[in-house]
XYZ file of C-alpha atoms in Angstrom:
660
model
C -56.110 95.427 -77.145
C -57.599 93.349 -74.374
C -55.662 90.355 -73.189
C -56.710 87.433 -71.034
C -54.332 87.058 -68.105
C -55.264 84.209 -65.697
C -58.970 84.798 -65.693
C -58.807 88.633 -65.765
C -59.313 91.096 -68.628
C -57.382 94.312 -68.368
C -56.701 97.186 -70.709
C -53.671 99.414 -70.767
C -55.545 102.161 -68.941
C -56.040 99.792 -65.920
C -59.800 100.170 -65.980
C -61.976 97.079 -65.443
C -63.751 96.604 -68.733
C -65.245 93.512 -70.328
C -66.131 93.948 -73.992
C -68.942 92.291 -75.824
C -66.428 90.277 -77.868
C -63.799 88.366 -75.965
C -60.477 87.700 -77.598
C -58.264 85.004 -76.137
C -54.573 84.863 -76.719
C -53.305 81.694 -78.323
C -51.804 79.323 -75.810
C -54.108 80.504 -73.003
C -57.480 78.814 -73.610
C -60.399 79.527 -71.301
C -61.260 76.861 -68.753
C -64.636 75.136 -69.034
C -66.001 76.772 -65.882
C -65.025 80.253 -67.133
C -66.652 79.738 -70.480
C -69.854 78.523 -68.836
C -69.793 81.491 -66.480
C -69.330 84.007 -69.303
C -72.074 82.438 -71.380
C -74.533 82.201 -68.480
C -74.056 85.729 -67.162
C -73.465 87.724 -70.343
C -76.593 89.779 -69.661
C -75.230 90.617 -66.236
C -71.952 91.673 -67.807
C -73.755 94.015 -70.137
C -75.497 95.600 -67.135
C -72.141 96.046 -65.438
C -70.652 97.587 -68.551
C -73.535 100.020 -68.833
C -72.923 101.216 -65.272
C -70.414 104.036 -65.228
C -69.936 104.819 -61.511
C -68.269 102.404 -59.111
C -71.196 102.457 -56.695
C -73.593 101.380 -59.412
C -71.237 98.659 -60.568
C -70.882 97.281 -56.988
C -74.666 97.167 -56.539
C -75.006 95.099 -59.673
C -71.935 92.922 -59.129
C -72.536 91.802 -55.508
C -75.844 89.900 -56.152
C -74.196 88.238 -59.104
C -71.269 87.088 -56.972
C -73.519 85.815 -54.154
C -75.529 83.758 -56.620
C -72.330 82.278 -57.981
C -71.084 81.370 -54.474
C -74.307 79.492 -53.696
C -73.954 77.531 -56.895
C -70.403 76.571 -56.036
C -71.473 75.356 -52.594
C -74.186 73.188 -54.090
C -71.737 71.822 -56.637
C -69.306 70.937 -53.825
C -71.970 69.022 -51.910
C -73.059 66.993 -54.919
C -69.486 66.063 -55.792
C -68.601 65.049 -52.169
C -71.458 62.820 -50.771
C -69.623 62.055 -47.512
C -71.679 60.784 -44.606
C -71.226 61.876 -41.037
C -69.766 58.501 -40.136
C -67.033 58.857 -42.800
C -66.149 62.280 -41.437
C -65.716 60.863 -37.954
C -63.200 58.307 -39.172
C -60.569 61.007 -39.330
C -61.767 62.690 -36.132
C -61.218 59.643 -33.900
C -57.483 59.607 -34.593
C -56.300 62.383 -32.296
C -52.705 61.376 -31.786
C -49.900 60.328 -34.060
C -46.295 59.548 -33.382
C -45.149 63.125 -33.834
C -43.311 63.657 -30.605
C -46.335 62.634 -28.456
C -47.952 66.061 -28.717
C -51.646 66.632 -29.245
C -52.580 67.110 -32.879
C -55.851 68.657 -33.908
C -57.927 65.991 -35.708
C -58.626 66.597 -39.364
C -62.244 66.780 -40.435
C -63.825 67.493 -43.772
C -66.158 70.065 -42.283
C -64.167 70.732 -39.108
C -67.351 70.492 -37.054
C -67.632 70.778 -33.282
C -69.218 67.312 -32.933
C -66.147 65.619 -34.297
C -63.962 67.524 -31.866
C -66.181 66.458 -28.978
C -65.975 62.793 -30.006
C -62.226 63.039 -30.148
C -62.100 64.679 -26.734
C -64.361 61.993 -25.241
C -62.026 59.214 -26.332
C -59.061 61.049 -24.852
C -60.893 61.656 -21.562
C -62.009 58.031 -21.417
C -58.442 56.833 -21.837
C -57.233 59.169 -19.097
C -60.037 58.000 -16.797
C -59.109 54.357 -17.314
C -55.469 55.026 -16.523
C -56.376 56.883 -13.328
C -58.859 54.405 -11.811
C -56.161 52.167 -10.249
C -57.473 48.883 -11.554
C -55.424 45.672 -11.313
C -52.809 44.911 -13.952
C -54.820 42.197 -15.794
C -57.827 44.482 -16.075
C -55.642 47.384 -17.243
C -54.129 45.271 -20.025
C -57.583 44.306 -21.254
C -58.743 47.939 -21.227
C -55.680 49.192 -23.127
C -56.161 46.497 -25.741
C -59.808 47.450 -26.209
C -58.870 51.134 -26.362
C -56.467 50.517 -29.253
C -59.197 48.649 -31.100
C -61.636 51.484 -30.439
C -59.328 54.108 -31.973
C -59.032 52.141 -35.198
C -62.723 51.317 -35.402
C -65.209 53.424 -37.426
C -68.230 54.575 -35.505
C -70.562 53.060 -38.046
C -69.661 49.570 -36.838
C -72.022 48.033 -34.219
C -69.051 46.858 -32.184
C -67.952 50.448 -31.634
C -70.792 51.169 -29.211
C -70.295 47.830 -27.420
C -66.593 48.437 -26.922
C -67.128 51.970 -25.728
C -69.820 50.901 -23.240
C -67.495 48.204 -21.938
C -64.652 50.668 -21.408
C -66.957 53.173 -19.717
C -68.172 50.454 -17.320
C -64.607 49.407 -16.520
C -63.710 53.003 -15.734
C -66.756 53.495 -13.479
C -66.254 50.387 -11.313
C -64.824 51.030 -7.811
C -61.635 48.992 -8.154
C -59.899 50.666 -5.227
C -62.453 53.125 -3.831
C -63.888 52.229 -0.422
C -65.502 53.854 2.604
C -64.055 53.978 6.106
C -65.885 51.818 8.633
C -67.268 53.386 11.792
C -65.937 51.111 14.523
C -67.413 52.796 17.605
C -69.178 49.926 19.351
C -71.088 52.111 21.820
C -72.478 54.327 19.082
C -73.358 51.248 17.025
C -75.259 49.689 19.939
C -77.245 52.901 20.504
C -78.080 53.190 16.795
C -79.247 49.572 16.540
C -81.382 49.875 19.673
C -83.040 53.020 18.353
C -83.860 51.494 14.970
C -85.003 48.040 16.117
C -86.531 46.623 19.256
C -85.556 43.083 20.375
C -83.421 41.103 17.840
C -80.684 40.586 20.418
C -78.945 37.844 18.421
C -78.572 39.955 15.284
C -77.329 42.969 17.195
C -74.784 40.861 19.050
C -73.445 39.457 15.775
C -72.976 42.948 14.302
C -71.151 44.155 17.407
C -68.908 41.084 17.262
C -67.986 41.944 13.697
C -67.130 45.513 14.715
C -64.965 44.276 17.581
C -62.990 41.899 15.361
C -62.733 44.610 12.697
C -60.961 46.837 15.202
C -58.371 44.136 15.863
C -57.848 43.136 12.218
C -58.051 45.614 9.361
C -58.134 43.179 6.442
C -61.029 41.122 7.770
C -63.142 39.502 5.070
C -66.824 40.358 5.003
C -69.034 37.684 6.596
C -71.835 35.958 4.714
C -74.943 36.221 6.917
C -78.381 34.733 6.284
C -81.394 35.979 8.266
C -84.114 33.326 8.365
C -87.502 34.171 9.817
C -91.191 34.782 9.084
C -92.339 37.802 7.065
C -92.715 41.129 8.779
C -90.087 40.693 11.512
C -87.665 43.260 10.033
C -85.032 41.215 8.194
C -84.663 43.710 5.350
C -84.799 46.804 7.548
C -82.180 45.457 9.937
C -79.833 44.987 6.976
C -80.244 48.671 6.147
C -79.549 49.545 9.788
C -76.358 47.460 9.719
C -75.103 49.463 6.737
C -75.954 52.686 8.546
C -74.139 51.476 11.654
C -70.977 50.593 9.740
C -71.084 53.791 7.692
C -71.242 51.841 4.425
C -73.304 52.116 1.280
C -76.380 49.885 1.063
C -77.756 48.101 -2.004
C -80.676 45.664 -2.146
C -80.891 42.899 -4.757
C -84.294 41.192 -5.018
C -83.807 37.532 -5.966
C -87.420 36.383 -5.736
C -88.392 34.638 -8.972
C -84.953 34.989 -10.606
C -84.412 31.931 -12.814
C -81.508 32.957 -15.052
C -77.892 32.673 -13.998
C -77.062 35.671 -16.226
C -78.748 37.884 -13.633
C -75.897 36.965 -11.298
C -72.949 36.437 -13.646
C -73.974 38.738 -16.493
C -74.142 38.110 -20.250
C -71.219 37.572 -22.560
C -70.458 40.520 -24.809
C -71.062 38.475 -27.935
C -74.830 38.649 -27.314
C -76.993 41.536 -28.452
C -78.090 43.663 -25.502
C -75.523 42.140 -23.161
C -75.083 43.692 -19.729
C -73.283 42.878 -16.475
C -74.885 40.902 -13.667
C -76.640 42.387 -10.666
C -73.565 42.116 -8.475
C -71.335 44.193 -10.770
C -74.178 46.593 -11.575
C -74.765 47.121 -7.845
C -71.095 47.958 -7.320
C -71.313 50.496 -10.136
C -74.360 52.113 -8.512
C -72.911 52.428 -4.991
C -69.465 53.461 -6.242
C -67.440 51.676 -3.517
C -65.991 48.177 -3.226
C -67.082 47.511 0.386
C -70.860 48.082 0.508
C -73.541 46.058 2.276
C -75.387 43.889 -0.231
C -78.802 42.556 0.809
C -79.760 39.458 -1.198
C -83.485 39.495 -0.506
C -85.619 36.304 -0.678
C -82.753 33.964 -1.491
C -85.020 30.984 -0.767
C -87.290 31.880 -3.713
C -84.744 31.486 -6.501
C -86.028 29.648 -9.541
C -84.423 27.288 -12.009
C -84.921 27.130 -15.774
C -83.215 26.271 -19.043
C -81.107 29.418 -18.678
C -79.276 27.908 -15.716
C -79.472 27.798 -11.939
C -78.872 31.174 -10.256
C -78.377 29.433 -6.884
C -75.366 27.653 -8.336
C -74.022 30.976 -9.644
C -74.255 32.392 -6.122
C -71.862 29.739 -4.819
C -68.856 31.728 -6.011
C -70.304 35.040 -4.834
C -71.053 33.845 -1.291
C -67.874 31.826 -0.733
C -65.281 33.844 1.264
C -62.507 31.669 -0.167
C -63.461 32.338 -3.794
C -65.167 35.714 -4.100
C -61.861 37.607 -4.077
C -61.650 36.770 -7.793
C -65.284 36.838 -8.936
C -65.479 36.814 -12.736
C -68.487 38.341 -14.426
C -69.187 37.124 -17.960
C -69.515 40.683 -19.224
C -66.287 41.952 -17.675
C -64.314 38.754 -18.316
C -61.802 39.896 -15.683
C -61.667 39.145 -11.950
C -63.189 41.543 -9.424
C -62.559 41.401 -5.666
C -65.746 40.931 -3.593
C -64.021 39.943 -0.359
C -64.699 43.327 1.280
C -68.428 43.255 0.539
C -70.729 42.399 3.468
C -73.390 40.056 2.069
C -76.656 39.627 3.977
C -79.223 37.153 2.648
C -82.822 36.903 3.826
C -85.141 33.899 3.651
C -88.382 32.658 5.156
C -87.247 29.043 5.260
C -84.070 27.076 4.690
C -85.938 24.102 3.213
C -85.787 25.447 -0.362
C -82.178 26.686 -0.200
C -79.709 24.233 -1.815
C -77.468 22.571 0.798
C -74.270 23.719 -0.933
C -75.417 27.351 -0.820
C -76.696 27.080 2.740
C -73.341 25.686 3.864
C -71.577 28.874 2.738
C -73.734 31.184 4.872
C -73.936 31.837 8.591
C -77.609 31.283 9.408
C -79.169 33.514 12.069
C -82.725 32.723 13.110
C -85.073 35.709 13.406
C -88.135 34.454 15.313
C -91.447 36.208 15.678
C -92.319 38.814 18.276
C -94.202 38.310 21.501
C -97.214 40.452 22.376
C -95.155 42.690 24.637
C -92.565 43.200 21.917
C -95.269 44.058 19.385
C -96.772 46.535 21.818
C -93.409 48.226 22.279
C -92.700 48.289 18.541
C -96.120 49.799 17.834
C -95.638 52.697 20.231
C -92.018 53.302 19.267
C -92.268 53.132 15.480
C -95.568 52.091 13.893
C -97.981 54.651 15.352
C -95.668 57.566 14.595
C -95.229 56.322 11.024
C -98.980 55.983 10.477
C -99.650 59.457 11.876
C -97.115 60.936 9.464
C -98.563 59.046 6.488
C -102.132 60.152 7.218
C -101.381 63.765 8.090
C -102.504 63.493 11.712
C -100.936 64.955 14.823
C -100.636 63.424 18.314
C -103.193 65.970 19.501
C -105.780 64.643 17.046
C -105.398 60.945 17.921
C -103.899 59.053 20.839
C -103.900 55.251 20.914
C -103.369 53.991 24.487
C -101.490 50.708 25.161
C -104.718 48.954 26.133
C -106.221 49.621 22.711
C -103.046 48.521 20.939
C -102.982 45.298 22.955
C -106.618 44.665 22.012
C -105.720 45.010 18.324
C -102.748 42.671 18.744
C -104.616 39.910 20.565
C -107.879 39.924 18.611
C -107.019 41.037 15.090
C -103.338 40.400 14.322
C -102.240 37.005 15.536
C -99.061 36.772 13.470
C -95.293 36.482 13.899
C -94.421 39.888 12.414
C -95.991 43.327 12.631
C -97.279 43.967 9.101
C -100.905 43.211 9.922
C -100.601 45.328 13.041
C -99.293 48.175 10.914
C -102.268 47.856 8.540
C -104.766 47.783 11.430
C -103.263 50.905 12.930
C -103.507 52.524 9.495
C -107.225 51.644 9.387
C -107.758 53.359 12.744
C -105.895 56.456 11.528
C -107.986 56.607 8.345
C -111.205 56.433 10.344
C -110.034 59.284 12.542
C -108.914 61.260 9.464
C -112.481 61.081 8.110
C -113.861 62.467 11.352
C -111.235 65.226 11.435
C -112.066 66.203 7.857
C -115.777 66.384 8.743
C -115.094 68.431 11.874
C -116.563 65.822 14.215
C -113.362 64.715 15.936
C -112.050 67.026 18.630
C -110.631 64.921 21.409
C -108.121 62.420 20.042
C -108.178 59.360 22.290
C -109.209 56.059 20.729
C -110.808 53.520 23.003
C -111.375 49.821 22.519
C -114.985 50.378 21.471
C -113.817 52.765 18.742
C -111.425 50.152 17.415
C -114.244 47.589 17.329
C -116.380 49.996 15.312
C -113.518 50.515 12.845
C -112.313 46.917 12.502
C -115.666 45.169 12.689
C -116.193 41.809 14.346
C -113.311 39.804 15.717
C -111.391 37.995 13.032
C -109.666 35.441 15.259
C -110.906 32.534 17.291
C -111.451 33.504 20.886
C -109.699 31.554 23.608
C -113.021 30.222 24.917
C -113.683 28.663 21.515
C -110.303 26.920 21.689
C -111.284 25.381 25.002
C -114.703 24.360 23.643
C -113.078 22.221 20.951
C -111.489 20.068 23.663
C -114.755 19.151 25.403
C -114.834 15.634 23.943
C -112.293 12.800 23.683
C -110.095 12.457 20.625
C -108.840 16.070 20.337
C -105.392 17.417 21.212
C -103.427 20.614 20.527
C -100.062 20.441 18.802
C -97.563 23.151 17.911
C -96.352 23.654 14.355
C -93.726 25.827 12.699
C -94.453 27.574 9.401
C -92.529 30.144 7.371
C -95.037 32.679 8.704
C -94.232 31.803 12.343
C -95.543 29.359 14.898
C -99.139 28.151 14.942
C -101.281 25.957 17.150
C -102.597 22.861 15.393
C -105.599 20.768 16.379
C -105.498 16.992 15.949
C -108.875 15.245 15.765
C -109.607 11.505 15.729
C -112.744 9.398 15.494
C -113.471 5.661 15.433
C -116.090 3.509 13.744
C -116.740 -0.146 13.017
C -114.682 -1.513 10.197
C -111.678 -3.627 9.299
C -108.931 -1.887 11.294
C -107.962 0.657 8.627
C -106.348 4.040 9.275
C -107.555 7.091 7.307
C -105.492 10.294 7.298
C -106.812 13.615 5.955
C -105.609 17.211 5.957
C -102.952 17.226 3.189
C -100.355 15.380 5.239
C -96.829 14.621 4.108
C -95.116 11.250 4.269
C -93.382 12.032 7.562
C -96.665 12.816 9.343
C -98.290 9.675 7.930
C -95.413 7.616 9.322
C -95.825 9.360 12.695
C -99.496 8.285 12.773
C -98.588 4.645 12.131
C -95.883 4.855 14.798
C -98.416 6.232 17.303
C -100.893 3.388 16.749
C -98.165 0.740 16.967
C -96.846 2.166 20.233
C -100.329 2.422 21.761
C -101.132 -1.193 20.885
C -97.899 -2.423 22.438
C -98.402 -0.388 25.655
C -102.171 -0.685 26.133
C -101.849 -2.812 29.286
C -99.994 -0.047 31.138
C -102.997 2.285 31.071
C -104.656 3.034 34.413
C -108.164 2.845 32.896
C -109.996 1.021 30.153
C -108.125 1.081 26.870
C -110.170 -0.366 24.023
C -108.141 -1.201 20.912
C -110.183 -3.472 18.656
C -108.973 -4.907 15.368
C -112.457 -4.422 13.914
C -112.329 -0.636 14.425
C -111.457 1.920 11.723
C -109.649 5.094 12.799
C -109.944 8.445 11.065
C -107.257 11.017 11.923
C -107.823 14.574 10.678
C -105.807 17.796 10.818
C -107.992 20.899 10.263
C -107.074 23.636 7.753
C -107.041 21.071 4.991
C -105.992 23.601 2.349
C -102.563 23.922 3.992
C -99.946 21.252 3.325
C -98.548 19.812 6.537
C -95.461 17.707 7.116
C -92.775 17.134 9.703
C -92.036 14.896 12.667
C -92.977 17.316 15.460
C -96.658 16.260 15.507
C -95.869 12.788 16.822
C -96.618 13.436 20.513
C -99.876 15.237 19.634
C -101.036 12.270 17.534
C -100.277 9.822 20.371
C -102.147 11.998 22.886
C -105.141 12.361 20.554
C -105.415 8.611 19.942
C -104.920 7.836 23.649
C -107.789 10.201 24.466
C -109.975 8.566 21.822
C -109.411 4.964 22.962
C -109.529 5.727 26.704
C -112.510 8.082 26.558
C -110.710 10.699 28.671
C -110.403 14.408 27.908
C -107.071 16.104 27.281
C -106.382 19.146 29.434
C -107.629 22.207 27.572
C -104.663 24.412 28.478
C -101.893 22.096 27.192
C -100.038 22.220 23.870
C -97.230 19.887 22.874
C -94.566 19.193 20.269
C -91.950 16.519 19.725
C -90.881 13.616 17.530
C -91.562 10.033 18.636
C -89.848 6.705 18.104
C -91.206 3.173 18.063
C -89.741 2.606 21.543
C -91.570 5.596 22.990
C -88.747 8.143 23.130
C -89.364 11.848 22.526
C -86.742 13.442 20.262
C -85.946 17.162 19.978
C -87.403 19.367 17.237
C -86.753 22.871 15.906
C -88.585 26.175 15.948
C -89.139 26.114 19.712
C -89.369 29.873 20.161
C -91.952 30.338 17.410
C -94.029 27.456 18.753
C -93.919 28.737 22.330
C -94.934 32.218 21.174
C -97.883 30.687 19.302
C -99.010 28.927 22.493
C -98.667 32.178 24.399
C -100.765 34.037 21.820
C -103.478 31.379 22.167
C -103.616 31.947 25.964
C -102.480 28.427 26.783
C -100.848 27.779 30.165
C -98.697 24.675 29.751
C -96.361 23.490 27.015
C -94.877 19.989 26.748
C -91.442 19.989 25.097
C -88.769 17.353 24.472
C -86.237 17.184 27.269
C -83.333 17.910 24.947
C -84.959 21.209 23.910
C -84.565 22.703 27.370
C -81.581 24.741 26.193
C -83.794 26.571 23.665
C -85.725 28.343 26.430
C -82.922 30.911 26.656
C -84.212 32.534 23.452
C -87.734 32.993 24.818
C -88.510 36.403 26.374
C -88.660 36.410 30.198
C -92.271 37.609 30.342
C -93.375 34.651 28.177
C -91.492 32.214 30.395
C -93.253 33.660 33.429
C -96.706 33.180 31.901
C -96.166 29.577 30.768
C -95.348 26.327 32.540
C -92.918 24.101 30.659
C -92.952 20.326 31.027
C -89.957 18.466 29.603
C -90.618 14.892 28.537
C -88.101 12.209 27.657
C -90.662 9.516 26.810
C -94.281 9.225 25.717
C -95.262 8.106 29.216
C -94.180 11.501 30.533
C -96.213 13.215 27.806
C -99.433 11.311 28.527
C -99.098 11.690 32.301
C -98.820 15.460 31.853
C -101.601 15.757 29.255
C -104.315 14.032 31.331
C -105.538 15.014 34.776
C -104.356 12.438 37.319
C -101.887 10.833 34.941
C -102.425 8.127 32.357
C -100.242 5.140 33.306
C -100.130 3.124 36.507
C -96.478 3.860 37.096
C -94.215 6.527 35.751
C -90.883 5.984 34.127
C -89.382 3.762 31.516
C -89.075 0.012 31.883
C -85.593 -1.388 31.770
C -85.146 -3.926 28.989
C -82.524 -6.627 29.414
C -80.662 -7.553 26.281
C -80.425 -11.221 25.376
C -77.183 -10.755 23.495
């Protein structure tokens, strides 16, 4: 008699045997799965029953069992349609209040990915606790960490919260570098990297000296203002190298959104921190050197004013608690050394300019360019073009010829490009096997560069061969320039015509000049014809360039005096200065750039306001030796110096007695 005992059929002889007819004891009904199995595989059972030996039975039984296991697996998958995100819900809960010990997270499939996610959360929490952030920031991080543990990974906020916590853990809250305070080594390093720039080097050495006396010194906010190509950006990198700090450059040209400075709030899609916080994350220390490049070219739009956002960053009294919109906690920027660069201070907001220490970086003289070329530029061009000093040698005479005739500029970028053109021409000859002896002469440079691009000095003198022309000195963001002033007269109704894209200040200077000349016409030593029926046309060449400023006043007076008197202005004189209605000459700015422009134009004398005499200390000694400076306190002094033999009968100002 065969009995069913918990899914097994046994006989009294203990041999496995399944008969063709199955009898079930009352009270022990077959389960539904067992009945389906018996009905589905009855043919297989018959094959097993026909097999007598155990080996034959195993060969038949094993495929049957494997097929049944695969069916059970498929049935389990269809009855449990759990997604990967639902499985991770259990995996992100690694700890429970069971004595504080680590508990292995439960997973439906117990996969390795779930274990890795759990381990990442634990490591992130440990990293946050070990980064020594301030107490307010730590409280915010712990609060976000608790929310992260309870949050399913399918939620969009999960990735945002995790990215926020990872950023907080990567910021250098207390990590800093040790400053190198050896002043002698710093001076040697700065001199090797940059030629000239005495004012900038002195300011860096002053900072090092004070840093030795006071450890908790706040980082200064410096602003280098000068024409392009003078090395403002490269000197910032050298300062970081001198101090032994990390260097990071932030380009602000064209930035018109305040979120680039302060960051986006985390409620926005694709939010990210500002450039200041992102730069700190990149360098990994809290006392780097930040170079804010082209701060004068910030824009302004509907998204806010980035210049206003920089007020907190560049204020030493406020940046110890700078709050980025993305972080929403305060970060200390007081140890960061900020260096801003600009070509002009005219477009910088006054509130932002007031927070920075402005250091003027003027252009280079010809001797300084010559030294820079042979110290740095030629070696760089040889390395870029694969040439050796044996293949090409550029003597100082050739370099000076390139400087004077092809690259009349304040910086050295055009000089660098011209030297690159010479090296490329030599590289062609070397590749063709024609170049053996590597010494470039002036004639070779002329063949490479072509005809002269600049006006020769003789042409400058030829423009002053008739009355009504004078040379003024102007300052531009690209450096100093000489500026011609031309005037002509014709019959008319006494009108004044001004051309050359002049600003309001220059137009007022022209009216001031005519009024002063009319009131002082009787003092002239010669004929001075001022007729009311005469129209005057005053023109400033280079009409495509906008011109404005008060420094052209003395040049306008000299030009008109030459026109009305019929006398020629000395061809080797340039001048600058602001005028008043009483004939006084007031000081102006940009003296060094203007003097260097006169020196580049091969002029011999420069007329300056008397109160600008102190600015000659910034001019190189060799330039001062080549030029003769005339300091004028009144327009009478200017005209007496601009014309051969003087202009007025007597020199000096007339004393006016007050009637009050």
